[in-house]
Coordinates of C-alpha atoms in Angstrom, one line a residue:
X27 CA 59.1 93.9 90.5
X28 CA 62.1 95.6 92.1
X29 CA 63.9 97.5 90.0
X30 CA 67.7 97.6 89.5
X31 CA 70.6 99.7 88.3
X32 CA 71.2 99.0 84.5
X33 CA 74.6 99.9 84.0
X34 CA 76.8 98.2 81.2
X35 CA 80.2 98.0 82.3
X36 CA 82.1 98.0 79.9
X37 CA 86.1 98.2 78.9
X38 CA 86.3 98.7 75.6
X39 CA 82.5 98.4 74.7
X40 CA 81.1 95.2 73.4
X41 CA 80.5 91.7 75.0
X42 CA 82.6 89.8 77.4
X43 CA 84.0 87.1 75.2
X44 CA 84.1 88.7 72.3
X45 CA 86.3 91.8 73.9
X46 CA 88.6 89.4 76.0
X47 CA 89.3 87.5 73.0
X48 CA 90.4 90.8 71.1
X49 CA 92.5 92.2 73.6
X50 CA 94.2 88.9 74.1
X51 CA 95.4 88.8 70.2
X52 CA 95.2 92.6 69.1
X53 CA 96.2 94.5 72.7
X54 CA 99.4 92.6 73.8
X55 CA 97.2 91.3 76.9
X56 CA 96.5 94.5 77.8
X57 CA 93.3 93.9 80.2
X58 CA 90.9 96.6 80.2
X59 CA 87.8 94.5 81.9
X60 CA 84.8 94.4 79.5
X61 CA 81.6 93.0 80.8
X62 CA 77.9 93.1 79.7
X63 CA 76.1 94.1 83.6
X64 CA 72.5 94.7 82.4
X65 CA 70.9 93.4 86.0
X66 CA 73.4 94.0 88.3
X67 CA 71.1 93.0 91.3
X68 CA 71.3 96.2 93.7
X69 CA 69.8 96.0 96.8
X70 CA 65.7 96.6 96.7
X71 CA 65.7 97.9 100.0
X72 CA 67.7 101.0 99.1
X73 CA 65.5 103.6 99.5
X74 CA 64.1 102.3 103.0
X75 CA 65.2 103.3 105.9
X76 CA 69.1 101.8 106.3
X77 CA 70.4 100.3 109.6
X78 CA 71.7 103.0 111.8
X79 CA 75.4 103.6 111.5
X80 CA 78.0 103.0 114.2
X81 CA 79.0 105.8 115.9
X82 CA 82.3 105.4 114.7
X83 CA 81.3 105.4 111.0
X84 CA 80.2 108.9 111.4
X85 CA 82.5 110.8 113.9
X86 CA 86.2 112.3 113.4
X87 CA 88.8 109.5 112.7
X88 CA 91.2 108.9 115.5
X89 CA 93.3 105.9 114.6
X90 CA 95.4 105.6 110.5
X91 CA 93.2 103.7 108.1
X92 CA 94.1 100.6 107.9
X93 CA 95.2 99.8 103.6
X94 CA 94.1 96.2 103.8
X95 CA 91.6 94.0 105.1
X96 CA 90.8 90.4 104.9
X97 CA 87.5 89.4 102.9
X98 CA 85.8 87.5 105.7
X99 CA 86.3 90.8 107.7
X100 CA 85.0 93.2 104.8
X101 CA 82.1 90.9 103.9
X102 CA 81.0 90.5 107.6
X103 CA 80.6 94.6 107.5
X104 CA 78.0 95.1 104.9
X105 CA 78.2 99.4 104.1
X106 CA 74.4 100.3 104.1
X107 CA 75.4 102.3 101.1
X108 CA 77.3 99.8 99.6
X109 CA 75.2 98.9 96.2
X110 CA 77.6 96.0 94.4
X111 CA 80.9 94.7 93.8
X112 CA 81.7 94.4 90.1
X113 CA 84.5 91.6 89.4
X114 CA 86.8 90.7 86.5
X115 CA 90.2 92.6 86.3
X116 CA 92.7 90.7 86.9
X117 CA 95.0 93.5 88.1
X118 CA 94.8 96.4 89.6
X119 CA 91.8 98.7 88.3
X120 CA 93.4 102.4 87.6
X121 CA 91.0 104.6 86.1
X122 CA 87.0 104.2 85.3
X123 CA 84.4 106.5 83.4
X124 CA 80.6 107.0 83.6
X125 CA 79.4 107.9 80.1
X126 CA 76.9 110.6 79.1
X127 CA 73.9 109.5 79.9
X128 CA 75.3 107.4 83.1
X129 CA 74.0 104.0 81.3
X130 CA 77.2 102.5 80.7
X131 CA 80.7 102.1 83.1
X132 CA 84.3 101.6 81.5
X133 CA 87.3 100.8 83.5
X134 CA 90.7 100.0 82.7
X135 CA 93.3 97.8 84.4
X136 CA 96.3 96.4 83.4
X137 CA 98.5 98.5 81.1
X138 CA 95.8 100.4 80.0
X139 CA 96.1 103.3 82.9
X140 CA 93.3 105.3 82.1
X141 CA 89.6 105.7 80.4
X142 CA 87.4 108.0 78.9
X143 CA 84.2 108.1 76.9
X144 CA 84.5 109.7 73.5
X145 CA 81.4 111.1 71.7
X146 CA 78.8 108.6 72.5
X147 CA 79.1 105.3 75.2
X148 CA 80.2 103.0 71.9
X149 CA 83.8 104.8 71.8
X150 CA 86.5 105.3 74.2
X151 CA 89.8 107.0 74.6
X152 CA 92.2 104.9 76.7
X153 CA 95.7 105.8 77.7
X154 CA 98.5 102.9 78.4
X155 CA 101.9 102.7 79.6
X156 CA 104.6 100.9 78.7
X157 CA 108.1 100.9 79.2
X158 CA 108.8 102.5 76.4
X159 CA 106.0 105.6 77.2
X160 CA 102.1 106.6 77.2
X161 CA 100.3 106.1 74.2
X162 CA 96.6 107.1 73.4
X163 CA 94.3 105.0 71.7
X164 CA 90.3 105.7 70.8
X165 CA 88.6 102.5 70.1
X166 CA 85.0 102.4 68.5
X167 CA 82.6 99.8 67.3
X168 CA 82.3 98.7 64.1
X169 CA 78.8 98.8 62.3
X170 CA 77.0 95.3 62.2
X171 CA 76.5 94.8 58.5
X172 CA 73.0 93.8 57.6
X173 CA 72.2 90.6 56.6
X174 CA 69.7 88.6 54.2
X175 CA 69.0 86.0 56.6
X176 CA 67.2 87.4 59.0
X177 CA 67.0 84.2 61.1
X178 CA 70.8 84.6 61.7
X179 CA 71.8 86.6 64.4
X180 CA 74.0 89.1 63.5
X181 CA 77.5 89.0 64.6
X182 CA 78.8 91.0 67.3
X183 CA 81.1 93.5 66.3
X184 CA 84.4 93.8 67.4
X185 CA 86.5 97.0 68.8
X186 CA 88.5 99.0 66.2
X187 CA 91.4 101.5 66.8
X188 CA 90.1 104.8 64.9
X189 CA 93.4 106.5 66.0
X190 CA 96.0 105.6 68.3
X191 CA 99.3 108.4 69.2
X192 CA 102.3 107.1 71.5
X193 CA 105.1 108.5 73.3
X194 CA 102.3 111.6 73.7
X195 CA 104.4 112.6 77.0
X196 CA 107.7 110.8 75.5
X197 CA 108.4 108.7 78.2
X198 CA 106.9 109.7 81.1
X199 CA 103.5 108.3 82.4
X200 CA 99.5 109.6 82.1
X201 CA 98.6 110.1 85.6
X202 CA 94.9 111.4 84.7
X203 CA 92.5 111.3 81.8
X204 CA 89.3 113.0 81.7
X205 CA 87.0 114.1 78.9
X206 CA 84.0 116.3 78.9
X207 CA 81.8 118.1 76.0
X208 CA 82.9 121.3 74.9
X209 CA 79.5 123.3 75.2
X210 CA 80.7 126.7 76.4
X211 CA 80.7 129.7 74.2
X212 CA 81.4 128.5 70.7
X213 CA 82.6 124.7 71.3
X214 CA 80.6 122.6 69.1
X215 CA 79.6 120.0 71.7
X216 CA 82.2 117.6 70.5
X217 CA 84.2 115.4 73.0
X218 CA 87.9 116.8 74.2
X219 CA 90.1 114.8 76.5
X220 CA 92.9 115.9 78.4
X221 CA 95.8 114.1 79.7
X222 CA 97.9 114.9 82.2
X223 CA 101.7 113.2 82.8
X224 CA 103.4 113.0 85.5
X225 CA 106.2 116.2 84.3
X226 CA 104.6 119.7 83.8
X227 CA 102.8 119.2 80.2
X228 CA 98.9 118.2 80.0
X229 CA 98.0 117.5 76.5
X230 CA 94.7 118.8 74.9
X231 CA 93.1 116.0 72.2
X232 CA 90.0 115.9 70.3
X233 CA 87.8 112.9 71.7
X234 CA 86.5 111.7 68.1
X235 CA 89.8 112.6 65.9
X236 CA 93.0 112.5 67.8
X237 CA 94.2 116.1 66.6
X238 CA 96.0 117.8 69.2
X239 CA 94.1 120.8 70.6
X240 CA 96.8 122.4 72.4
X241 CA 99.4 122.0 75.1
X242 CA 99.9 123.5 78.9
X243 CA 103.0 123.8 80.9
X244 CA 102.2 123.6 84.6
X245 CA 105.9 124.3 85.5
X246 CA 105.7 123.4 88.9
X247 CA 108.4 120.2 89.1
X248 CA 105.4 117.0 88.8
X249 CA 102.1 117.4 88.3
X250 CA 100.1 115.3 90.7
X251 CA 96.5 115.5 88.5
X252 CA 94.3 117.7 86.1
X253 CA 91.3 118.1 84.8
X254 CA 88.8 119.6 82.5
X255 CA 85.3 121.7 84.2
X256 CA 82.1 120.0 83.0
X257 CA 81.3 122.9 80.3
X258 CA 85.0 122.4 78.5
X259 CA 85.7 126.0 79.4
X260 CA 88.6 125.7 82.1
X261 CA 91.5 123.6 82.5
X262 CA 92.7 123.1 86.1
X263 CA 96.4 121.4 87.9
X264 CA 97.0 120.3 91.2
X265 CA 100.8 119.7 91.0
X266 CA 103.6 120.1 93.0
X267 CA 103.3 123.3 94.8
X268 CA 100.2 124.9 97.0
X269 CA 98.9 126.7 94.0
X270 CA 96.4 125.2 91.5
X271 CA 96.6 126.9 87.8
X272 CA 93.6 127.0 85.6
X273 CA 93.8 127.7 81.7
X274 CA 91.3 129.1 79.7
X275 CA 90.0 126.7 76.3
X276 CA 89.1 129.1 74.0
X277 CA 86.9 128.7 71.0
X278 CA 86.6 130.2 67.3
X279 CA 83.7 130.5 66.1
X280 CA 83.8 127.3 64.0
X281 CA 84.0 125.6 67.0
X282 CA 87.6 124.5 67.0
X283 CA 90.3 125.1 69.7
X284 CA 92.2 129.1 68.9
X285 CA 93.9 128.8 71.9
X286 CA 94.9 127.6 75.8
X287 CA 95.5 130.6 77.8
X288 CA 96.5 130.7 81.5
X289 CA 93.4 132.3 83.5
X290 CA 94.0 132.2 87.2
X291 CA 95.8 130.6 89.6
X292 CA 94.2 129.7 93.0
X293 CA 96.4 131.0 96.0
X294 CA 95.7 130.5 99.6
X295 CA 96.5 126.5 100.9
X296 CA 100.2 126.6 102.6
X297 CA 100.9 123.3 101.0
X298 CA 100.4 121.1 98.2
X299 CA 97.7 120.0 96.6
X300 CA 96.0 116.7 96.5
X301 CA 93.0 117.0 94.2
X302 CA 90.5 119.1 93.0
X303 CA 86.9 119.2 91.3
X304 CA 84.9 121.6 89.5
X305 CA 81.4 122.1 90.3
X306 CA 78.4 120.9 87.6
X307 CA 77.7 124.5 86.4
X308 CA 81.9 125.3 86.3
X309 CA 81.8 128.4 88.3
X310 CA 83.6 127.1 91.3
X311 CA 86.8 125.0 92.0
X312 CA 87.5 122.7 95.1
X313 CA 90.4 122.0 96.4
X314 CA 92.2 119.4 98.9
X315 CA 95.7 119.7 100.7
X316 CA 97.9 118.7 102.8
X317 CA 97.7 121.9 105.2
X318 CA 94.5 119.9 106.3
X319 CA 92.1 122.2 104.4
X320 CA 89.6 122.1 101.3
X321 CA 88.5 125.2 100.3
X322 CA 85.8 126.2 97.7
X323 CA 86.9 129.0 95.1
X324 CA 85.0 130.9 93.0
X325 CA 86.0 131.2 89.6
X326 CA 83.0 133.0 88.1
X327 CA 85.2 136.0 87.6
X328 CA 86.5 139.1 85.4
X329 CA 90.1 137.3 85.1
X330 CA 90.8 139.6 81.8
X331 CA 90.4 142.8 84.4
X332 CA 92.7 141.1 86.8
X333 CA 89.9 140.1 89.4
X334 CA 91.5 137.5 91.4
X335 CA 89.0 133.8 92.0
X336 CA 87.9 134.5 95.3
X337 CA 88.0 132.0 98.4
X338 CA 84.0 130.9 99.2
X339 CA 84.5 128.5 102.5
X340 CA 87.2 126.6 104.1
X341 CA 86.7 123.5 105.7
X342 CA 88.8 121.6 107.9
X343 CA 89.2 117.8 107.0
X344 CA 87.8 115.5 109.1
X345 CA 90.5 112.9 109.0
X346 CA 93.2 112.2 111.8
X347 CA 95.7 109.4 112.8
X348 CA 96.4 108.1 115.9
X349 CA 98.4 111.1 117.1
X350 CA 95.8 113.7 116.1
X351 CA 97.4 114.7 112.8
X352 CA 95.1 115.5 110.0
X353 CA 95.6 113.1 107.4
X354 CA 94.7 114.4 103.5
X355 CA 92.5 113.2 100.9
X356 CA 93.7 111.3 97.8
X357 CA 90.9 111.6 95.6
X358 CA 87.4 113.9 95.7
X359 CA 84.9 114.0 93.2
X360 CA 81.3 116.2 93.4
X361 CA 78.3 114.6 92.7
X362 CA 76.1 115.8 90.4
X363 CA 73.7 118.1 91.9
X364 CA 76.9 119.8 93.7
X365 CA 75.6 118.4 97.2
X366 CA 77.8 115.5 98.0
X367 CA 81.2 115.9 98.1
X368 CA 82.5 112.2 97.7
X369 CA 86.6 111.6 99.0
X370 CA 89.1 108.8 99.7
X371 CA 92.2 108.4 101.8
X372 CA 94.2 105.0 101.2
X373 CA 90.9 102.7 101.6
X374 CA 88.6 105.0 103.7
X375 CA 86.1 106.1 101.5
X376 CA 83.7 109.6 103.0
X377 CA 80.9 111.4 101.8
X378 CA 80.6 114.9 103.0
X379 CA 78.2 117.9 102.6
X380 CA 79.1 120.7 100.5
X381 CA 77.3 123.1 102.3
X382 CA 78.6 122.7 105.9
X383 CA 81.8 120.1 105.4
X384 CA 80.3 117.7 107.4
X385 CA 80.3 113.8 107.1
X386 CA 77.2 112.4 106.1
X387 CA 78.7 109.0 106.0
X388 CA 82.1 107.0 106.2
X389 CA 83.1 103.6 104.5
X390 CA 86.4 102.8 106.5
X391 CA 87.3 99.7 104.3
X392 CA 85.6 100.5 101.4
X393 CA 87.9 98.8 99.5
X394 CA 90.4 95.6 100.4
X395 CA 93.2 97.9 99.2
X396 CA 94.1 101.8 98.1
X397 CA 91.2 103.4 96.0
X398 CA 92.6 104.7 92.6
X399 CA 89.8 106.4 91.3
X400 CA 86.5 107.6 91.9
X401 CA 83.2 109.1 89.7
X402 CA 79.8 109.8 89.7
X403 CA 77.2 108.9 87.4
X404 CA 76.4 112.1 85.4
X405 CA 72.5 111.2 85.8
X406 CA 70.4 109.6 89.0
X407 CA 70.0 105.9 88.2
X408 CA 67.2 103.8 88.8
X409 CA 67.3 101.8 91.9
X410 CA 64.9 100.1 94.8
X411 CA 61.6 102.4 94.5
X412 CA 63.2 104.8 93.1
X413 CA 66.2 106.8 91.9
X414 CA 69.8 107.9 93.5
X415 CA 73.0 109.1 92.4
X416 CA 75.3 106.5 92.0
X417 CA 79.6 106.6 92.8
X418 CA 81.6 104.3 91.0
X419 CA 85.1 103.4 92.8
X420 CA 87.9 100.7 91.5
X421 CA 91.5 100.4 93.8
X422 CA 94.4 97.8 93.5
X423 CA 92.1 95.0 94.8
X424 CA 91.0 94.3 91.4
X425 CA 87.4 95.8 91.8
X426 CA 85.0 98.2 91.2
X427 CA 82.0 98.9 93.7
X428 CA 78.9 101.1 93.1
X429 CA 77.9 102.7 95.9
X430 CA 74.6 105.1 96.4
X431 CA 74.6 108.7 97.5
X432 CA 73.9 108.9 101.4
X433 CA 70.9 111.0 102.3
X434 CA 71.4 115.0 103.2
X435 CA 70.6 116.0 106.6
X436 CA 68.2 118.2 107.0
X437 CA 69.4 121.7 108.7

């Protein structure tokens, strides 16, 4: 029997009709997608050979990527890495998670902007907007109670807001929410999240209580994004200007938050940018901008004696329009083993290698609209014969698609 990728997606934990339901009375329609995927049928033929790509799948981009494309179009050019389409929101989808253990997917759509696993994959911290400002809200399952009867099946249980905070940026909007375990240096292992809005300020919050850990000031006009390295050690901002800061999370020896120092900033790209990704062991940053460049810095270093993070390699992106300008990358995120460098512009969605900044693969229309947000599964997943790492991405056409690593070419 083939086997398939078990993933539960999930948008707010629990079962379809039971979460819908909730939202629809408790969450003022507020449509984070929640859907029970056990078997969601990826291909079995994964790990054999795939068709050969088209030349132009795999060779510099000469003419804009096109935003939009009709489904008889998109669904006539089957991606060979291109694993399924999972459907349901009924608005744009903004912001998805992998949890832990890479078994379960949330997403959010909707007002709800943005999603992150708490503790464990049966609670989340979600961040909507409103008119009136962000608010932050961690929802968990309740306990099935135990009954006599053991012929009955027990009920499902239903969401519950363990904490909720709003106005957390007064009125401005969340542009990014990520979470991670704190396990470096004294952190206790517990879940922190930060959010980033779209001033200067990125908020610090403790995943399974809601306390407020600290606060950073970017001061750089707008932030464009932040986020936290794997290990909860380093906070880092792409905003406004060509320089990305990075903070310092310290710990007491309890385990709790002392304080949020500013570490290092990284200079060198002469303009702004885009977005940026810590590697898995969070020794090294990378960075896309719109000078046309990512670079690689290494972070691993003596900040306290003033020992500046060092530039590793600079790669040129290989992304141009129709006049030869090089076009910039919207989103990147690393995959797992640090090899696969995974990025987006508008709908284009490429996969390069981290070692030589070459393209291993290209989706041109990945999506049938922009991409808003992309992530790795934290773990390889089971799939075909065997296993593969596994990218998540949602975008404005009301979908999310799981797509599988591309294969390294050997040097």
């Amino acid at each position: 029997m083939d086997q398939v990728l078990p993933i539960a997606l999930i948008s707010l934990l629990l079962g379809a009709a039971i979460a819908l339901i909730f939202f629809k009375n408790y969450f003022l329609k507020r449509k984070s997608e929640i859907g029970s995927i056990s078997e969601p049928g990826l291909h079995s033929d994964l790990h054999k050979k795939p068709p050969k790509p088209t030349h132009q799948s795999r060779k510099t981009h000469s003419k804009p990527h096109s935003h939009a494309s009709s489904d008889k179009d998109h669904n006539k050019k089957h991606h060979p890495l291109d694993l399924n389409t999972l459907k349901g929101h009924g608005d744009s989808v903004t912001g998805l998670c992998f949890s832990y253990d890479g078994r379960s997917l949330a997403t959010a759509g909707g007002h709800p902007v943005a999603v992150a696993f708490s503790d464990d994959a049966s609670s989340v911290v979600v961040a909507s907007q409103t008119l009136s400002g962000s608010s932050l809200y961690m929802w968990g399952e309740e306990k099935v109670k135990a009954t006599d009867d053991s012929k009955q099946q027990p009920k499902l249980p239903l969401p519950d807001i363990k904490w909720e905070h709003h106005k957390i940026h007064e009125k401005r909007a969340v542009l990014t929410l990520v979470g991670t375990a704190s396990t470096y240096g004294s952190g206790d292992g517990s879940t922190i999240v930060a959010s980033c809005s779209e001033g200067t300020d990125i908020k610090i919050w403790h995943g399974k209580t809601g306390k407020v850990l600290g606060n950073v000031d970017t001061n750089q006009l707008k932030n464009t994004m932040a986020t936290i390295s794997p290990n909860g050690r380093f906070i880092a901002a792409a905003a406004f200007t060509a320089d990305v800061k990075v903070w310092e999370i310290v710990y007491s020896k309890d385990g709790s938050v002392k304080e949020v120092p500013k570490a290092m900033q990284l200079k060198g790209h002469k303009s702004a940018v885009t977005w940026l990704c810590f590697t898995p062991d969070s020794e090294q940053i990378i960075t896309a901008s719109k000078d046309g460049s990512i670079r690689i810095w290494n972070i691993n270093v003596r900040y306290h004696l003033d020992e500046d993070p060092k530039t590793l390699k600079v790669f040129p992106i290989p992304l141009h329009d129709s006049n030869g300008a090089t076009l910039h990358y919207d989103r990147l995120s690393l995959s797992p083993d640090g090899r696969i460098l995974a990025a987006t512009h508008g709908s284009m969605l490429q996969w390069l290698c981290v070692e030589t900044g070459k393209v291993l693969d290209t989706a041109d229309n990945a999506h049938n609209g922009d991409i808003t947000w992309i992530a790795w599964a934290p773990k390889p997943l089971p799939a075909g014969d065997g296993q593969t790492f596994v990218l998540a991405t949602a975008s404005v056409d009301k979908k999310v698609k799981l797509w599988a690593a591309p294969p390294l070419k050997s040097s």
